[in-house]
Short mmCIF file of C-alpha atoms and ligand atoms in Angstrom, two decimals:
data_model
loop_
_atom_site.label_atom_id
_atom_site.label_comp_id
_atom_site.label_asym_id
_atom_site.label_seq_id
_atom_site.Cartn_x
_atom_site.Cartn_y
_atom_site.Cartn_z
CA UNK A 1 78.57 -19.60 -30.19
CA UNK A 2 76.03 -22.09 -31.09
CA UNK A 3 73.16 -22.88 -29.34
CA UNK A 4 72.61 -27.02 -29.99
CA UNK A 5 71.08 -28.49 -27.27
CA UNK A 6 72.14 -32.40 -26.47
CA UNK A 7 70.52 -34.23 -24.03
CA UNK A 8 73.03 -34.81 -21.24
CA UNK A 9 73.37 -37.21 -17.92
CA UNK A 10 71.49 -33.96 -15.65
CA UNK A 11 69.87 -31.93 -17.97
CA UNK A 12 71.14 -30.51 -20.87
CA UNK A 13 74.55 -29.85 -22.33
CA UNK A 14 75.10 -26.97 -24.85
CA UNK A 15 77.83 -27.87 -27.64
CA UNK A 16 80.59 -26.05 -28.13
CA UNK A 17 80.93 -24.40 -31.78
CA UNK A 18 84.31 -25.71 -32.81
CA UNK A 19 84.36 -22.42 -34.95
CA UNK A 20 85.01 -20.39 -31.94
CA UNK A 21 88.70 -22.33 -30.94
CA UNK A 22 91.85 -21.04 -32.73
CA UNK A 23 93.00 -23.27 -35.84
CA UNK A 24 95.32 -25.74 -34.56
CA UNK A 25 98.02 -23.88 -37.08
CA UNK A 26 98.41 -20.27 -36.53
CA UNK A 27 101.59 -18.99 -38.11
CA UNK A 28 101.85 -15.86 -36.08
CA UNK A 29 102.25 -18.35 -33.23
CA UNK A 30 105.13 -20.25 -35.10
CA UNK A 31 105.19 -23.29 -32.56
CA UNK A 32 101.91 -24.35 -33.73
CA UNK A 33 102.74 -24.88 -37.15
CA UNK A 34 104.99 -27.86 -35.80
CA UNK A 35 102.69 -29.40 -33.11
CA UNK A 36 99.24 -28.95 -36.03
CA UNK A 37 97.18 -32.59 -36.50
CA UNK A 38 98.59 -33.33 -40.59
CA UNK A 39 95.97 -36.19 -40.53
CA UNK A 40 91.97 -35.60 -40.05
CA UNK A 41 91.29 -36.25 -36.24
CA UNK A 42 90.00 -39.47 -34.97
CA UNK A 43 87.31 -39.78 -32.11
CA UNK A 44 88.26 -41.51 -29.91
CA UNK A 45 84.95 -42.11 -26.98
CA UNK A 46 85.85 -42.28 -23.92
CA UNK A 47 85.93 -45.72 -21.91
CA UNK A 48 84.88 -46.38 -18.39
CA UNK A 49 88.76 -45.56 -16.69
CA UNK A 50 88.45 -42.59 -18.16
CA UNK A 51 85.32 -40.97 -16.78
CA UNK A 52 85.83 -42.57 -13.57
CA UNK A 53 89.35 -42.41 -12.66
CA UNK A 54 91.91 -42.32 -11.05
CA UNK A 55 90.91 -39.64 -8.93
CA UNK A 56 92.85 -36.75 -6.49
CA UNK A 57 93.24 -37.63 -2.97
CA UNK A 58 91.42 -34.44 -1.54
CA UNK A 59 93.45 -35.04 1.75
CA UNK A 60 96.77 -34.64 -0.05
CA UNK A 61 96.98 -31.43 -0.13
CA UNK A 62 99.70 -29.12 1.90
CA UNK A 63 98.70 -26.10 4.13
CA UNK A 64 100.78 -24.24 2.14
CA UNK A 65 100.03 -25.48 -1.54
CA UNK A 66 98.02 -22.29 -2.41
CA UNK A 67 100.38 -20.21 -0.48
CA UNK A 68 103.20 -19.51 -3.73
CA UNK A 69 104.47 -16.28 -1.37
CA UNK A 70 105.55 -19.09 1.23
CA UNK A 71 105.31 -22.41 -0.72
CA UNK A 72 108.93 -22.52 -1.68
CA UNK A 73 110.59 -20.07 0.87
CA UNK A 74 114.00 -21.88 1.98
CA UNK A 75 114.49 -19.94 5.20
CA UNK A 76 111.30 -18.31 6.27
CA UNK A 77 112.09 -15.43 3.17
CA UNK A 78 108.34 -14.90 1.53
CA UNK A 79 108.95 -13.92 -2.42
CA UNK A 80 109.93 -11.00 -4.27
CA UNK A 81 107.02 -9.13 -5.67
CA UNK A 82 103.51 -7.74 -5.99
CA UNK A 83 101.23 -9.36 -3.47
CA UNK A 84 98.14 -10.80 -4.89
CA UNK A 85 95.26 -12.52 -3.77
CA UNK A 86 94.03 -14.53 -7.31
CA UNK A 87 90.30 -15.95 -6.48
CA UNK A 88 87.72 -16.76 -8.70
CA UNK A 89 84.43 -19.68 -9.09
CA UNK A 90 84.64 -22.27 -11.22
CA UNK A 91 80.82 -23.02 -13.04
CA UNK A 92 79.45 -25.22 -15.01
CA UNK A 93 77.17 -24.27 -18.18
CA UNK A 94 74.42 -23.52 -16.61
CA UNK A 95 76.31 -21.41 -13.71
CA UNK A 96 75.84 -24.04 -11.19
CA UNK A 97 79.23 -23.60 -8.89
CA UNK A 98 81.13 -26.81 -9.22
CA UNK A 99 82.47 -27.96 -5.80
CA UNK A 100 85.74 -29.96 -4.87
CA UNK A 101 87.61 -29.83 -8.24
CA UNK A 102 91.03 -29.29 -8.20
CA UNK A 103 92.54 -26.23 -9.68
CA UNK A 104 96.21 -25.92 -10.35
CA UNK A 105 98.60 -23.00 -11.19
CA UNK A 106 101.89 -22.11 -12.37
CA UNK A 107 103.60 -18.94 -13.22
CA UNK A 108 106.96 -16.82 -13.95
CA UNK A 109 107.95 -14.65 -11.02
CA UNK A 110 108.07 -11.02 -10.79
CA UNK A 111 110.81 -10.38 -13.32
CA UNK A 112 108.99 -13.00 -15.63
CA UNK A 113 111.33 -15.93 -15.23
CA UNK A 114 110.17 -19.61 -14.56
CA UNK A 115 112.01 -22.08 -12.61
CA UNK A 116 112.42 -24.63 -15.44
CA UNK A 117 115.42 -26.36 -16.46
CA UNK A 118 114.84 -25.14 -19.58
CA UNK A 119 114.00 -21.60 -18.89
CA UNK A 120 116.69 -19.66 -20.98
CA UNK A 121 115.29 -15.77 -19.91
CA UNK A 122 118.10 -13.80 -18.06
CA UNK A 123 116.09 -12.35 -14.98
CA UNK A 124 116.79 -13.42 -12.22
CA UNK A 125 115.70 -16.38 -10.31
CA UNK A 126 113.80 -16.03 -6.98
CA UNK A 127 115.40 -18.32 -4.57
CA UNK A 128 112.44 -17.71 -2.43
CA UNK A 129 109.71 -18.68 -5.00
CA UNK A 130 109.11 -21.87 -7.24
CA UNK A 131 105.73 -20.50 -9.30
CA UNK A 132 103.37 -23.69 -8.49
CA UNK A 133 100.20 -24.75 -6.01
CA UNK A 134 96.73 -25.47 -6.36
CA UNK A 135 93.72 -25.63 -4.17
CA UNK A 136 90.37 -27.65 -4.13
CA UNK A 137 87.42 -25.42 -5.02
CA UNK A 138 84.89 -25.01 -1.76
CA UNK A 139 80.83 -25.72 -1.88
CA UNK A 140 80.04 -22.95 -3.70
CA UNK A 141 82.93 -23.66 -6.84
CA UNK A 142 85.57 -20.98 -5.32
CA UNK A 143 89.67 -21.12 -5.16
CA UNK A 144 92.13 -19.02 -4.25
CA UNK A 145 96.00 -18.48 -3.69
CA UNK A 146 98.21 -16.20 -2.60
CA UNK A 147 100.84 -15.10 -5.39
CA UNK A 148 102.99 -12.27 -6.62
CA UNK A 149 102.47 -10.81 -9.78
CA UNK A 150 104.60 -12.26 -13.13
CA UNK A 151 106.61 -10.46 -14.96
CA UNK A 152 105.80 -10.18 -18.44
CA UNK A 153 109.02 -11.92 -20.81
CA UNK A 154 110.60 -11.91 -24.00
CA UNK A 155 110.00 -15.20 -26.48
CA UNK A 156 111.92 -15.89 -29.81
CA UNK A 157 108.56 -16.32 -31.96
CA UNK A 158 109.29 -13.15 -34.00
CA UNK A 159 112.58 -12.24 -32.74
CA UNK A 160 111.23 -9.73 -30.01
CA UNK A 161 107.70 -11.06 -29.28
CA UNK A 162 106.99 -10.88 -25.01
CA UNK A 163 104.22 -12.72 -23.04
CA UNK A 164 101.98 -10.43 -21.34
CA UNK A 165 101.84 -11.23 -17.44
CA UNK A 166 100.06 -14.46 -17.05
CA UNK A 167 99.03 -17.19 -14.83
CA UNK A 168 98.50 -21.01 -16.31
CA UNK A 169 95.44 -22.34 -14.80
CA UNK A 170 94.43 -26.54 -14.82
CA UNK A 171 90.88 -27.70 -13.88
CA UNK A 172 90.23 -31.28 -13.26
CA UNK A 173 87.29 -33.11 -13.30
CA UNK A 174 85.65 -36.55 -11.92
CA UNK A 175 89.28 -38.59 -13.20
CA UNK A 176 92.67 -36.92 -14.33
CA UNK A 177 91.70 -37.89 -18.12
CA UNK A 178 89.81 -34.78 -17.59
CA UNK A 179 91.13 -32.23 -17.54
CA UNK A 180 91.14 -28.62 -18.88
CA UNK A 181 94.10 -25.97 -19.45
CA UNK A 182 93.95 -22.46 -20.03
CA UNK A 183 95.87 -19.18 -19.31
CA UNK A 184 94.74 -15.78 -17.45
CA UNK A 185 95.76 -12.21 -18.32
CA UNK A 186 95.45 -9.31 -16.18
CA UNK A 187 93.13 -5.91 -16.79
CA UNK A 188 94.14 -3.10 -17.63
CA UNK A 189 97.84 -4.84 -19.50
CA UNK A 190 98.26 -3.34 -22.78
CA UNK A 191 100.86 -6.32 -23.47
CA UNK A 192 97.90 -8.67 -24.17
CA UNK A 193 97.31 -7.17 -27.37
CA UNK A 194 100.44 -7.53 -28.84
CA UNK A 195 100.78 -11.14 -27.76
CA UNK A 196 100.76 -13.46 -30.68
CA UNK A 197 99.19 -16.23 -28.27
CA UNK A 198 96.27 -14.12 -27.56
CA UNK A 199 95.99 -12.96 -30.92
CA UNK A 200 95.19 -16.48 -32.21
CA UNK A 201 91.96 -16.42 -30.90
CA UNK A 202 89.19 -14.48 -33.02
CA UNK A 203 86.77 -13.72 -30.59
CA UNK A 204 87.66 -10.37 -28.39
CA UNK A 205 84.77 -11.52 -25.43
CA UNK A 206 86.96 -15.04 -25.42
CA UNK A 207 90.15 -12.65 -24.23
CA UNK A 208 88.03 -10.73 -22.28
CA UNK A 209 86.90 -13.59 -20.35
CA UNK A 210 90.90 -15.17 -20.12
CA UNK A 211 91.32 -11.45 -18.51
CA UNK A 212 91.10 -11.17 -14.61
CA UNK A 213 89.75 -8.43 -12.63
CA UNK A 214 91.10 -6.21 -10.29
CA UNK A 215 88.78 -6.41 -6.81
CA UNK A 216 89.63 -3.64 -4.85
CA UNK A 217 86.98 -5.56 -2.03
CA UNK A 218 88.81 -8.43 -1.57
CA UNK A 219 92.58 -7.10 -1.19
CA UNK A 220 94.43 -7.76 2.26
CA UNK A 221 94.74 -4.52 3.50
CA UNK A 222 98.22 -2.82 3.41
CA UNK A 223 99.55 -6.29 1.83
CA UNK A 224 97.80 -8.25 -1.22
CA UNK A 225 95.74 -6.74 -4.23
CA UNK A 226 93.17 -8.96 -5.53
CA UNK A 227 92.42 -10.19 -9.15
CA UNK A 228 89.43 -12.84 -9.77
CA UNK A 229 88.98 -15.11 -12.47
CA UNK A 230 86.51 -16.92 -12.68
CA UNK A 231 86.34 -20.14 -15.17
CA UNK A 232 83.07 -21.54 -17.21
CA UNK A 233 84.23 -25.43 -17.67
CA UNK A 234 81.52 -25.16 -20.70
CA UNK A 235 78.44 -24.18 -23.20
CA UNK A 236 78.29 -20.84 -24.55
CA UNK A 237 79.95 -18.87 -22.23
CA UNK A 238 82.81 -21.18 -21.58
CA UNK A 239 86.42 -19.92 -20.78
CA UNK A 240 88.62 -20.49 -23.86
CA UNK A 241 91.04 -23.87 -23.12
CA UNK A 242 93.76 -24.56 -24.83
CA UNK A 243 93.53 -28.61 -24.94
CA UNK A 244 90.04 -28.28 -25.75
CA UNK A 245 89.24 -28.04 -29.62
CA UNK A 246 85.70 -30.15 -29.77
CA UNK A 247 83.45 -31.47 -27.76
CA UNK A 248 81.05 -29.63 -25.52
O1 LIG B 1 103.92 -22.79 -26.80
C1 LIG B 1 104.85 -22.01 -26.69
O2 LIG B 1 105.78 -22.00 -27.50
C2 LIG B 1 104.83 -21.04 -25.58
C3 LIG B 1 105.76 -20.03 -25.50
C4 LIG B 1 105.71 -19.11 -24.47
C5 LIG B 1 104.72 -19.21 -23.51
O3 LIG B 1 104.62 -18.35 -22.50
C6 LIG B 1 103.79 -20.23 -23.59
O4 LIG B 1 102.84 -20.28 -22.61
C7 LIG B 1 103.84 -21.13 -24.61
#
């Protein structure tokens, strides 16, 4: 990572090294080769509308939004699965906890399928379980939800290629122009390393860090585990995020 230091609104702000992102076109990852920039990017700054606004309504969310065990149950059925507790804090660059941001989630269920109309895997749907919440991160930067473990699932790619077991994570900032996406693994799955996804980035600490951790302290006894993830919106320990190629 490098270390250049740019004077920012509160202190200072530590660019990220645009080296450290995947190329935008990694063949092993054949999608990308069809969604790659052909032109040179432009920069575009950002105006007023987008670092103010619109904004989240804190007070819209449901009791039950970062509850995806009960979220979608249609008759009081909780979903099929392993119980999990995911937690984690999101920071800023200099590890201050960042406070009130909202974090969504979505996810295949236990047998790794998504409810999408699109979704072509044959596993079989979870009447019970939809894959979707968020929360709003408390004083000191933490979220959690209640979940059941995805399955890990076949992709065309290469013919045979499968997702490890994953969870998609969004952060928002100050307006919804900001906004940051990435994707979390779990310890311990040997499936990460033979995921062509994971294998575009270079850097092995970058998948480390996209890789939560069991916490044996935080489980519900006799009914959740618990994984945290915690998420560095920036500078040189920042999580790896998809939409995020330059910039700080
Ligand atoms: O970009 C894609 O093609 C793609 C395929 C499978 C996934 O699980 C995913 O997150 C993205």
């Amino acid at each position: 990572m490098s270390g250049i230091i740019l004077p920012g609104a509160d202190g200072v702000l530590y660019q990220r090294d645009r080296a450290w992102h995947p190329a935008a076109d990694t063949p092993g990852y054949k999608s990308t080769t069809f969604r790659a920039p052909k032109h040179s990017l432009l920069a575009l700054g950002p105006t007023k509308s987008e670092m103010t606004g619109p904004t989240f309504g804190h007070e819209k969310l449901g009791p039950l939004d970062n509850d995806l065990i009960r979220n979608f149950s249609q008759d009081g059925t909780e979903a099929i699965g392993q119980r999990m507790i995911v937690y984690g804090q999101v920071l800023d660059e200099n590890a201050r906890a960042v406070p009130g941001t909202l974090v969504e989630f979505w996810q295949a269920n236990a047998g790794g399928r998504y409810r999408h109309k699109k979704e072509a895997y044959l596993a079989a749907l979870d009447p019970n379980f939809a894959g979707f919440g968020r929360a709003v991160t408390d004083e000191n930067g933490f979220y959690s939800f209640r979940t059941v473990k995805p399955g890990a699932y076949p992709w065309p790619n290469g013919g045979n290629d499968w997702r490890p077991a994953h969870i998609h994570f969004s952060v928002f900032g100050h307006a919804f122009a900001q906004r940051l996406i990435t994707q979390m693994y779990f310890e311990g799955d040997p499936m990460i390393w033979q995921c062509p996804i994971v294998a575009t980035i270079n850097d092995k600490a970058a998948i480390d860090q996209l890789t939560a951790r069991l916490d044996r302290h935080n489980t519900t006894p006799m009914d959740a585990l618990a994984y945290r993830f915690d998420i560095v919106l920036r500078g040189r320990r920042s999580t790896m995020f998809e939409n995020k190629l330059e910039g700080n």
